[in-house]
XYZ file of N, CA and C in Angstrom:
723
model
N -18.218 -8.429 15.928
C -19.453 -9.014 16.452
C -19.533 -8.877 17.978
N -18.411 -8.464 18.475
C -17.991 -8.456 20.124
C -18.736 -7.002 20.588
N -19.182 -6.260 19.699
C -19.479 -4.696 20.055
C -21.120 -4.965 19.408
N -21.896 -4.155 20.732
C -23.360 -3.795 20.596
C -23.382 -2.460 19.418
N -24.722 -2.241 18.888
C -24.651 -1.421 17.641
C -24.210 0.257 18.528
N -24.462 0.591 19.562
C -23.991 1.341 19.984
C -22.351 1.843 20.123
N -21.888 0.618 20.383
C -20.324 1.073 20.571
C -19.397 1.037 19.171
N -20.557 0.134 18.332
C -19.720 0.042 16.748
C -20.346 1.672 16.007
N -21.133 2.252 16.663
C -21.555 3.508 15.897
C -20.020 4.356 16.305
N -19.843 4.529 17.404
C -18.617 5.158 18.509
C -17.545 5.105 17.781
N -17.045 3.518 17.887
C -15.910 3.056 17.270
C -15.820 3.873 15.683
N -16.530 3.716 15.287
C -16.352 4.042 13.828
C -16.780 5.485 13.656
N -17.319 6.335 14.138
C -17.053 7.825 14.322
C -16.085 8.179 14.445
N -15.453 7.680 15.850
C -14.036 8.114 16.603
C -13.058 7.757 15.326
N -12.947 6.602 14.435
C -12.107 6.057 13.501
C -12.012 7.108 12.226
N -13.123 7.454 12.042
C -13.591 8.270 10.459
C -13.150 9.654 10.581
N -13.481 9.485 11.628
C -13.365 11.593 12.147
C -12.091 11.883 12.151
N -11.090 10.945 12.529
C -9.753 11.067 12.919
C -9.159 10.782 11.412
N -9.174 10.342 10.416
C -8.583 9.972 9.204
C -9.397 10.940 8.360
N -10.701 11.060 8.886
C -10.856 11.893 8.060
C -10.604 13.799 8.066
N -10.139 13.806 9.075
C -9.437 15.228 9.392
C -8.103 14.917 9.119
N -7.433 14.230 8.540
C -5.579 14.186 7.672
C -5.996 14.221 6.540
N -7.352 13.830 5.826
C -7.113 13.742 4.525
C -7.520 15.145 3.932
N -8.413 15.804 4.893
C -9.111 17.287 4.778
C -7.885 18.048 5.162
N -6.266 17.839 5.792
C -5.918 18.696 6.287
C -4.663 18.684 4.870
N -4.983 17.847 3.804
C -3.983 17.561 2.772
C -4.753 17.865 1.896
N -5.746 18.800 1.894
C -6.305 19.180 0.427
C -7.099 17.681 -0.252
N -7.487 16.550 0.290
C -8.014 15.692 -0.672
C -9.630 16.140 0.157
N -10.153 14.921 -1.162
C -11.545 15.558 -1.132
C -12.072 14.059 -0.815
N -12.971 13.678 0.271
C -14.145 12.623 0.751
C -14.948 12.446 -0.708
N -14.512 11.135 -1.306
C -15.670 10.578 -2.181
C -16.701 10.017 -1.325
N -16.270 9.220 -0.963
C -17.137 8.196 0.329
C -17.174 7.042 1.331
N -17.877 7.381 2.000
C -17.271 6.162 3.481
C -18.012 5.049 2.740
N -17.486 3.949 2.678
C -17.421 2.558 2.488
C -17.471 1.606 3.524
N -18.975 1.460 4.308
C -18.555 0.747 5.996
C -17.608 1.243 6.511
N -16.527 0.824 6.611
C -15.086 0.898 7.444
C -14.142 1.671 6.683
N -14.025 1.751 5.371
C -13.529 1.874 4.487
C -13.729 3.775 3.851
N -12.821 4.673 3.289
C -12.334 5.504 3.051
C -12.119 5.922 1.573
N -12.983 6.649 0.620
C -13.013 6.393 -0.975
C -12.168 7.996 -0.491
N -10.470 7.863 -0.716
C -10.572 9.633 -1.232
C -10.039 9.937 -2.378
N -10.334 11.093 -3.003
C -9.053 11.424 -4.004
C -8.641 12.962 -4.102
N -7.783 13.392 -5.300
C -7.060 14.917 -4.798
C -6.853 15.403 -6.043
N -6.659 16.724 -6.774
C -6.900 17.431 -7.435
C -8.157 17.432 -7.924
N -9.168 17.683 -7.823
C -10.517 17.952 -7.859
C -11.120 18.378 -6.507
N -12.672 19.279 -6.892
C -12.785 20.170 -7.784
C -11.859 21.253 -7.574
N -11.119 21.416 -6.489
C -10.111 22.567 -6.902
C -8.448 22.109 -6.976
N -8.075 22.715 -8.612
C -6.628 21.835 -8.777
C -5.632 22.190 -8.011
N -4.996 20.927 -7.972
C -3.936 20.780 -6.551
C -2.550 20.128 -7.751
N -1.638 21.221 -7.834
C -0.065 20.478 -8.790
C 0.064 18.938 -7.616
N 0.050 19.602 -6.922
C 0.944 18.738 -5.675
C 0.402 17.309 -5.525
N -0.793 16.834 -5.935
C -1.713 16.134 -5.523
C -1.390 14.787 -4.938
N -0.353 14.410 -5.776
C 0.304 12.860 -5.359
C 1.105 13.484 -3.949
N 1.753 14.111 -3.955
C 2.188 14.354 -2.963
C 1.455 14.663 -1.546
N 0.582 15.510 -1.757
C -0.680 15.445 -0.846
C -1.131 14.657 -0.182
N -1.267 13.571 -1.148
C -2.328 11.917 -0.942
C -1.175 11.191 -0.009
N 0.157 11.435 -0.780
C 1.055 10.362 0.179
C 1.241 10.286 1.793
N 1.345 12.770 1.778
C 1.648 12.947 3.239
C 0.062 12.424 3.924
N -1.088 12.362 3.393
C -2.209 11.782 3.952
C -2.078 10.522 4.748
N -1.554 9.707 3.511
C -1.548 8.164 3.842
C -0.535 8.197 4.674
N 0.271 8.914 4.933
C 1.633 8.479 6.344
C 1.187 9.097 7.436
N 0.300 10.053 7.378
C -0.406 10.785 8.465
C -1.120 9.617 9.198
N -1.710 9.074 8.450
C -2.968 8.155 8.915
C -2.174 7.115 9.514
N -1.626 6.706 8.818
C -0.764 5.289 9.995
C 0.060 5.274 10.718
N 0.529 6.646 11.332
C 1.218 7.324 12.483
C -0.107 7.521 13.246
N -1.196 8.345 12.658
C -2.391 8.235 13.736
C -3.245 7.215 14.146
N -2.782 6.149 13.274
C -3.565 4.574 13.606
C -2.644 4.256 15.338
N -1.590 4.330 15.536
C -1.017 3.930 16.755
C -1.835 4.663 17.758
N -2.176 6.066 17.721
C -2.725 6.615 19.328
C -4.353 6.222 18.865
N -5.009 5.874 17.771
C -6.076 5.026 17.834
C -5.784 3.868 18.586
N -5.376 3.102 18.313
C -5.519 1.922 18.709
C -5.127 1.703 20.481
N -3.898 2.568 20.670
C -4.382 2.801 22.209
C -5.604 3.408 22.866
N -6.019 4.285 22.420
C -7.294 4.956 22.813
C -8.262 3.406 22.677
N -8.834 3.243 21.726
C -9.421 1.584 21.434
C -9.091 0.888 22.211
N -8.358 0.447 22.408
C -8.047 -0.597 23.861
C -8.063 -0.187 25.152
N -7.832 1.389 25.460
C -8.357 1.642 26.929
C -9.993 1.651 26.571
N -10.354 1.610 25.705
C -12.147 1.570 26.136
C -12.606 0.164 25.582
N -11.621 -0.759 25.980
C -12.184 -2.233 25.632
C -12.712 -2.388 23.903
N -12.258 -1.746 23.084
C -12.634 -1.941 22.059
C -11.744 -2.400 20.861
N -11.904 -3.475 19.981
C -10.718 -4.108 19.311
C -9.968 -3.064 18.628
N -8.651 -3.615 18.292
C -7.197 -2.908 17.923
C -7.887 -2.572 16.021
N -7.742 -1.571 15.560
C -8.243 -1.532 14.049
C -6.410 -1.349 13.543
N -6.849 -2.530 12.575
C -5.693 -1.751 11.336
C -6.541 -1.458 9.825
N -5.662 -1.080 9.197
C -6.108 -0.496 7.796
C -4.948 -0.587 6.649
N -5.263 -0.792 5.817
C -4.930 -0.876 4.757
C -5.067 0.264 3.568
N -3.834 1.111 2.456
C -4.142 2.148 2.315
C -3.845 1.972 0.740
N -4.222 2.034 -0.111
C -3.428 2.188 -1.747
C -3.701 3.869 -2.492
N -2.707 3.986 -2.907
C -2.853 4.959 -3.467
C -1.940 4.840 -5.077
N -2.837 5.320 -5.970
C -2.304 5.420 -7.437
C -2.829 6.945 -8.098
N -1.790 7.249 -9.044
C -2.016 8.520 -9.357
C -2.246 8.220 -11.126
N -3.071 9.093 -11.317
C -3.378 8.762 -12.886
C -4.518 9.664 -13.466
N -4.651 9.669 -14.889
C -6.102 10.536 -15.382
C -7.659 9.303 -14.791
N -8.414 10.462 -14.233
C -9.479 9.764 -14.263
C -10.784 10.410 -14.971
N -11.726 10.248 -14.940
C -13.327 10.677 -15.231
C -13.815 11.654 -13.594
N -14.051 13.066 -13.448
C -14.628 13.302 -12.256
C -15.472 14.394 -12.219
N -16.745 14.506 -11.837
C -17.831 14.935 -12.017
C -18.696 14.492 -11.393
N -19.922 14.762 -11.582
C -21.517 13.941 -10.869
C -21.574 13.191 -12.035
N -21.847 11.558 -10.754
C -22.191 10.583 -11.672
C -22.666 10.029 -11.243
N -23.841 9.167 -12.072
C -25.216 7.829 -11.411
C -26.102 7.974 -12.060
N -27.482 8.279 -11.926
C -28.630 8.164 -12.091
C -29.527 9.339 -12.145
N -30.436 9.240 -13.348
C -31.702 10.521 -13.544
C -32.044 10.692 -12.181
N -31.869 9.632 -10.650
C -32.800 9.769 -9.512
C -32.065 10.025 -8.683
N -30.534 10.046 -8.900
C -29.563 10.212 -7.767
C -27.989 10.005 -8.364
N -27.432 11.580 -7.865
C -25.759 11.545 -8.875
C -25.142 11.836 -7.186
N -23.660 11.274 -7.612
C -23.275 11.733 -6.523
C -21.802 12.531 -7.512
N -21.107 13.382 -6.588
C -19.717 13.768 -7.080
C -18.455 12.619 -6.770
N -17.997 12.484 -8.023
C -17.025 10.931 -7.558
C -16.174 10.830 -9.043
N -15.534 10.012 -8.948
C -14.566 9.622 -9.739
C -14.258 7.671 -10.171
N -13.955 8.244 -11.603
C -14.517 7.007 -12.211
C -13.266 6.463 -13.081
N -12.388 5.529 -13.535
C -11.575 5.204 -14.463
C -10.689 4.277 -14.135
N -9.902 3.654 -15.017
C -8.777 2.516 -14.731
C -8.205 2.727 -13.840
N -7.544 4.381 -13.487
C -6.352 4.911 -12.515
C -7.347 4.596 -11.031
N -8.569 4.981 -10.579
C -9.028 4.642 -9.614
C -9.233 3.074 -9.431
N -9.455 2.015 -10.685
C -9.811 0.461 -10.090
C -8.273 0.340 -9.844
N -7.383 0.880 -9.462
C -5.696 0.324 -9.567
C -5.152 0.577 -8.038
N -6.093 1.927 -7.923
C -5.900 2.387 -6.487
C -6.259 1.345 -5.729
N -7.585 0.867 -5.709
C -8.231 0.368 -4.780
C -7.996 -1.255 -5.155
N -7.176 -1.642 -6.042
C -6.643 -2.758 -6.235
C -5.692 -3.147 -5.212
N -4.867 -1.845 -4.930
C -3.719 -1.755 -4.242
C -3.493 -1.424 -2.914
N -4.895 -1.387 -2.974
C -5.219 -1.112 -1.270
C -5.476 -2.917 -0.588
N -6.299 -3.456 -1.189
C -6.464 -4.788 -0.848
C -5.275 -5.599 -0.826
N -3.636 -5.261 -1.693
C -2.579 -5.834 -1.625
C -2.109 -5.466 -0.384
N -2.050 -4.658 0.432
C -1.778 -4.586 1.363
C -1.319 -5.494 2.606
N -2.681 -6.146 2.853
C -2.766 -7.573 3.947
C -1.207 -8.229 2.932
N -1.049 -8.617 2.298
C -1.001 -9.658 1.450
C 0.853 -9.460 1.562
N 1.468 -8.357 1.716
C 2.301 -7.568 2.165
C 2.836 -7.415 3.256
N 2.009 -7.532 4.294
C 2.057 -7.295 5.497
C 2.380 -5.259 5.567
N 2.065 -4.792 4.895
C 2.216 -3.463 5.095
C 1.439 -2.306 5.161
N 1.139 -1.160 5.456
C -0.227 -0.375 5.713
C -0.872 0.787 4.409
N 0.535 0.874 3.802
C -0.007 1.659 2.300
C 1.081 0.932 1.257
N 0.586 0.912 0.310
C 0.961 0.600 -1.497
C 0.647 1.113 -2.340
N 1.559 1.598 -2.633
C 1.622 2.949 -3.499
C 2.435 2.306 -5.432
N 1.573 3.166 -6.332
C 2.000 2.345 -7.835
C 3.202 3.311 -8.177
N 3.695 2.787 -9.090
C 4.987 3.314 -10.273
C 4.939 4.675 -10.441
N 3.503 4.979 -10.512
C 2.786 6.477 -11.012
C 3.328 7.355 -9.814
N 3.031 6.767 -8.752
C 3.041 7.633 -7.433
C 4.380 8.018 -6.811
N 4.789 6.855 -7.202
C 6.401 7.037 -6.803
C 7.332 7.874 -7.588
N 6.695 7.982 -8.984
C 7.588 8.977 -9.715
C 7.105 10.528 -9.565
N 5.629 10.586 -9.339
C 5.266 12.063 -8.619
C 6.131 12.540 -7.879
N 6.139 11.264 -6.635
C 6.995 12.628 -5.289
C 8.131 11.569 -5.366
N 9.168 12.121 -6.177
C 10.643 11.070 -6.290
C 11.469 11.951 -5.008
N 11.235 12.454 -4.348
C 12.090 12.553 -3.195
C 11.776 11.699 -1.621
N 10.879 10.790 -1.942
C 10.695 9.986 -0.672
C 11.418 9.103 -0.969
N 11.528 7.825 -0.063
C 12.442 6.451 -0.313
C 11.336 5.868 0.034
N 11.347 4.343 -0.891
C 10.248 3.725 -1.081
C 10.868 2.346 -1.012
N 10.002 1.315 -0.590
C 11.003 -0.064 -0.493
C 9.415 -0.643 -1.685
N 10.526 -1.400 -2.918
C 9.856 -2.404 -3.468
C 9.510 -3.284 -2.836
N 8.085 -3.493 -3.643
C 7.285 -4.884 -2.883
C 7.361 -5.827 -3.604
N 6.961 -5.498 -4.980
C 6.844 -6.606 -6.101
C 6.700 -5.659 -7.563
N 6.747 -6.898 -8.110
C 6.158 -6.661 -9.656
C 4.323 -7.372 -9.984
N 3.662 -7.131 -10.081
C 2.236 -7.519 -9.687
C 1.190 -6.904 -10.807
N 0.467 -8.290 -11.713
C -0.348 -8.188 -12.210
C -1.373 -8.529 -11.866
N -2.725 -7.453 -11.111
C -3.714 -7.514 -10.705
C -4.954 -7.895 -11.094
N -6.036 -8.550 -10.694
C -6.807 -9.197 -10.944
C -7.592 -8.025 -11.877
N -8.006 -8.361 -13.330
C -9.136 -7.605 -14.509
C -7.801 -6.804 -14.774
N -6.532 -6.386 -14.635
C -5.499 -5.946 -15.477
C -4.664 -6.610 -16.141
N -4.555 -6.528 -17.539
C -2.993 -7.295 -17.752
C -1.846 -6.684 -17.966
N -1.885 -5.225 -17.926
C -0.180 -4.995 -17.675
C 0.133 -5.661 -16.811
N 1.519 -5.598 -15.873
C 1.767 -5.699 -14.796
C 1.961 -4.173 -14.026
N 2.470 -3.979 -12.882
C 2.616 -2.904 -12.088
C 3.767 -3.104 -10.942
N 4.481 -1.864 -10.903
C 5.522 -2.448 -9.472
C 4.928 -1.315 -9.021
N 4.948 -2.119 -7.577
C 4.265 -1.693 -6.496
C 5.370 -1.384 -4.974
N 5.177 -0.317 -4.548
C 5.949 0.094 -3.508
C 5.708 0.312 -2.079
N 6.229 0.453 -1.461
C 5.558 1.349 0.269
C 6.734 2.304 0.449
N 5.871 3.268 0.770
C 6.834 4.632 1.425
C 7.326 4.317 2.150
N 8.740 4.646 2.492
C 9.642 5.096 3.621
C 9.608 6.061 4.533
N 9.373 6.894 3.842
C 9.750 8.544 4.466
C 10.712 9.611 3.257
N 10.607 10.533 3.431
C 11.502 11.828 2.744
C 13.072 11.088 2.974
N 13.221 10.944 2.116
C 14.779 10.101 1.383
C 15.770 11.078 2.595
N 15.557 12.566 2.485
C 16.623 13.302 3.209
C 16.802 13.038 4.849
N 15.516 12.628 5.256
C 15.346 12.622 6.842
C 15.341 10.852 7.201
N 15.919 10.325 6.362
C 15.947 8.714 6.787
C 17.492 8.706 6.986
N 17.995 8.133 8.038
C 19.101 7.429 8.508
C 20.037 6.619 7.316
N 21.135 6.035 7.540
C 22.340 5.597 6.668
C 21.811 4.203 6.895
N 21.541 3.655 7.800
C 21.408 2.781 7.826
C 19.857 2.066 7.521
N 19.082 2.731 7.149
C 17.773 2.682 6.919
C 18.009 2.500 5.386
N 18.711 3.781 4.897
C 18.815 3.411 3.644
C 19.871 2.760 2.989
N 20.596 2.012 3.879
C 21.636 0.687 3.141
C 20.395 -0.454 3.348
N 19.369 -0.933 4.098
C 18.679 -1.707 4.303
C 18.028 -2.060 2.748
N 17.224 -0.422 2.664
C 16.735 -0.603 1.254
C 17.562 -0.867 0.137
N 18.560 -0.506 0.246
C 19.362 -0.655 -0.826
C 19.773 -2.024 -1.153
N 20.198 -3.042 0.025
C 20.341 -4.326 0.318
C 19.085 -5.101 -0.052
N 17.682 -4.684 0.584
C 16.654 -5.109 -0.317
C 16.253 -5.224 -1.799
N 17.160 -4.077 -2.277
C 16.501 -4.175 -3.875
C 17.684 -5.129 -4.334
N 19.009 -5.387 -3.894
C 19.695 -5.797 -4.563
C 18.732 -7.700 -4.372
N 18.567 -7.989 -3.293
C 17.930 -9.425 -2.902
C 16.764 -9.502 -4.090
N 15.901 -8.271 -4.101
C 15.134 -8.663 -5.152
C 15.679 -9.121 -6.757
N 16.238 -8.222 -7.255
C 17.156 -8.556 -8.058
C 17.446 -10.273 -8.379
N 18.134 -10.212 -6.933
C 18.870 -11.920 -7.498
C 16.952 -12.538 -7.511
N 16.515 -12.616 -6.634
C 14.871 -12.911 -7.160
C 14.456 -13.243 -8.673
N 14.402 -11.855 -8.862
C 14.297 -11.743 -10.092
C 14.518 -12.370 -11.486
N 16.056 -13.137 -11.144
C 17.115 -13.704 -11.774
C 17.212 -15.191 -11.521
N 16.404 -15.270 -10.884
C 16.474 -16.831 -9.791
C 17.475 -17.272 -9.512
N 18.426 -16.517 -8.638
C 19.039 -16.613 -7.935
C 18.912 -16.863 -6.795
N 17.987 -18.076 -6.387
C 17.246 -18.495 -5.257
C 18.387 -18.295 -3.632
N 19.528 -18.814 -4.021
C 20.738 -18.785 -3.069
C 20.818 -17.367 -2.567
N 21.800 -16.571 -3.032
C 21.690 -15.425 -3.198
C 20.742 -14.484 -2.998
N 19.177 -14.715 -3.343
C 18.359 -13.689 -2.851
C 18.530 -14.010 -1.241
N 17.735 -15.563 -0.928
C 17.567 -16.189 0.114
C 19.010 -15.730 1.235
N 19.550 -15.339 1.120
C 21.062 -15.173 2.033
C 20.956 -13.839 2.431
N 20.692 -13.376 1.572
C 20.326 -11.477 1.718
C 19.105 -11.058 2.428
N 18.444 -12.052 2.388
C 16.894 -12.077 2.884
C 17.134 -12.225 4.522
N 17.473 -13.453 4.558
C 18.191 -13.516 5.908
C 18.715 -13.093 6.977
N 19.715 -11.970 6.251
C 20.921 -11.494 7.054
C 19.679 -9.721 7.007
N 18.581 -9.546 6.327
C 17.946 -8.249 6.471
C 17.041 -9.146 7.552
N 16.515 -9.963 7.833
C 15.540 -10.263 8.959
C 15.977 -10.385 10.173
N 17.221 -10.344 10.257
C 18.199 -10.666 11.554
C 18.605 -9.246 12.254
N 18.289 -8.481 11.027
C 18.182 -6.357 11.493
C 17.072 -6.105 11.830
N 16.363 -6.297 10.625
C 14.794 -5.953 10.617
C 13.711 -6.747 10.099
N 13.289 -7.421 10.878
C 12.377 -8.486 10.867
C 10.713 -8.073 10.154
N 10.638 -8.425 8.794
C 9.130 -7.971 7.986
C 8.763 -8.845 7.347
N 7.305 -9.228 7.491
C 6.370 -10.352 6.932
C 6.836 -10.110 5.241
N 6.793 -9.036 4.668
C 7.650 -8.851 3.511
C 8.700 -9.792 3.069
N 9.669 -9.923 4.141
C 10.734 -10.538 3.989
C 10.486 -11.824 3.899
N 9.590 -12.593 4.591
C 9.335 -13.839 5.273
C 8.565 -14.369 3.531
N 7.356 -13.304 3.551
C 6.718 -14.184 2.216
C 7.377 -14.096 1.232
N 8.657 -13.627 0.541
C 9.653 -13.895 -0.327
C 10.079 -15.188 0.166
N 11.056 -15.495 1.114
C 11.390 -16.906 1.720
C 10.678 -18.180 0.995
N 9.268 -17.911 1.330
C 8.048 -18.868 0.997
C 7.991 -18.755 -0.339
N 8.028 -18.005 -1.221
C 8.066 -18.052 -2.716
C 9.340 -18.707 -3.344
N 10.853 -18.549 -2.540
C 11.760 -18.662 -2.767
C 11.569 -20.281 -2.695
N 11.615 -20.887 -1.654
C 11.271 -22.193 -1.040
C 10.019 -22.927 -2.566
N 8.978 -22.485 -2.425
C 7.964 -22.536 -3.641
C 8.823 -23.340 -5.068
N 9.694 -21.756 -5.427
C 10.163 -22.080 -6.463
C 11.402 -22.996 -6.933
N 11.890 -23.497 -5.603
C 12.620 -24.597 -5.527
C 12.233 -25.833 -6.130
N 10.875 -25.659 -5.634
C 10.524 -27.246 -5.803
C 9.377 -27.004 -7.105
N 9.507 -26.289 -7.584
C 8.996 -26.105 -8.846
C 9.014 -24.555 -9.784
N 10.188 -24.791 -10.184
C 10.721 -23.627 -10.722
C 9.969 -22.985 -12.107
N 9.885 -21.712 -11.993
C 8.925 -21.082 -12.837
C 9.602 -21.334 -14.437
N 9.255 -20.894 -15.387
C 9.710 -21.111 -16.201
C 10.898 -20.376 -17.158
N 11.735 -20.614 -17.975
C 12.870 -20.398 -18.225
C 12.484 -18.297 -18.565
N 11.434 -18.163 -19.197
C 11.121 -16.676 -19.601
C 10.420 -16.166 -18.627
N 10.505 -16.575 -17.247
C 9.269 -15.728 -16.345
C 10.231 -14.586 -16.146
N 9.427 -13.611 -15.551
C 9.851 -12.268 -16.104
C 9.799 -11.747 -14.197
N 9.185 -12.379 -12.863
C 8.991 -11.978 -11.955
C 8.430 -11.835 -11.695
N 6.926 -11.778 -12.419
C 5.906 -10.921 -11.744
C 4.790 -11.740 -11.602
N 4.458 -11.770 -10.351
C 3.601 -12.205 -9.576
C 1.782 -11.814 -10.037
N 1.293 -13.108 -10.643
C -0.173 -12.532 -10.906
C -1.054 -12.765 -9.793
N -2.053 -12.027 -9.357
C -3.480 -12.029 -8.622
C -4.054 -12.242 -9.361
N -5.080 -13.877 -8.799
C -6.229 -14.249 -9.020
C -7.530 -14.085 -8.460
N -6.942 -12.850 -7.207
C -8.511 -12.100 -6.565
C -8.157 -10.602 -6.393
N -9.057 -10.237 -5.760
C -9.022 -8.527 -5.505
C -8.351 -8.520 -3.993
């Protein structure tokens, strides 16, 4: 509300143009700008094997290029943008679709409401992309830190949900004992092993300090004082989008 319609036209050119030249430079294809917001997807209309893989190097492109945004944005007095990114891989519906008066080319099916489910988990995370089960087994050579187990609002499977690391080969020893130390904390989680997760949780925030880490704490704490029930299984339901 701080920006005249002039500088929010600017802002959001300068924003679109720049994300949207990583996602054009990864083979995905512009469904559509959404206000602020970014509809893409990849193998269509021309097939791409690679496609999950594509989408991922997209989404890490983009939030390496969100940092020299946001400096650029602040030398011209204009607020800091973050973003939020989900990506899920799956069969969808894709073709022209809408109306006898107006079709557009787009994509339609469960695998896309999951994407964009998982884009809104994000905030909620504290993290900039979330990526599903599907995606992570596409390109199994990145390292990925679990987030949760998460049944999303109008789904009832559940879903585990991840964030990229980076290419498993080019991450550090100690990057990846972190993760490794993380999944074991989830685990005791899992198990309600409230002690035990909570100790591990700890001694990773005292390395590397992540809102991740912190809102486990708060669930941990939660379930102290009212412990889930003897068959809960872990997984965390959403009651919004």
């Amino acid at each position: 509300e701080g920006l005249s319609a002039t500088e929010l036209a600017a802002l959001m050119n300068a924003y679109l143009t720049a994300m949207t030249a990583l996602i054009h430079k990864h083979r995905g294809t512009i469904d559509k700008y959404m206000g602020d917001a970014i509809m893409a997807f990849w193998g269509a209309p021309v097939d791409d094997p690679q496609h999950a893989r594509n989408a991922l190097l997209s989404a890490m492109d983009m939030a390496a290029a969100l940092e020299q945004l946001q400096r650029d944005f602040t030398a011209r007095g204009w607020p800091a943008v973050k973003i939020g990114i989900g990506l899920n891989t799956g069969n969808m519906n894709v073709g022209n679709m809408g109306s006898s008066f107006r079709m557009a080319y787009t994509v339609m099916g469960d695998a896309v409401n999951l994407g964009s489910r998982l884009e809104g988990l994000s905030k909620q995370y504290g993290v900039t992309i979330v990526v599903s089960e599907s995606t992570r087994a596409a390109v199994p050579d990145f390292a990925y830190r679990c987030l949760d187990c998460v049944r999303v609002k109008g789904k009832l499977e559940p879903v585990r949900i991840y964030e990229p690391v980076g290419p498993e080969a080019e991450l550090d020893a100690a990057t990846l004992a972190r993760l490794a130390r993380w999944t074991e904390a989830l685990g005791h989680y899992c198990h309600q092993q409230w002690d035990a997760a909570e100790s591990e949780i700890r001694a990773l925030i005292n390395e590397d300090d992540r809102p991740l880490y912190r809102l486990y704490l708060e669930r941990i704490a939660h379930f102290r004082q009212e412990p889930p029930p003897a068959d809960w299984d872990g997984v965390y339901t959403f009651t919004t989008k």
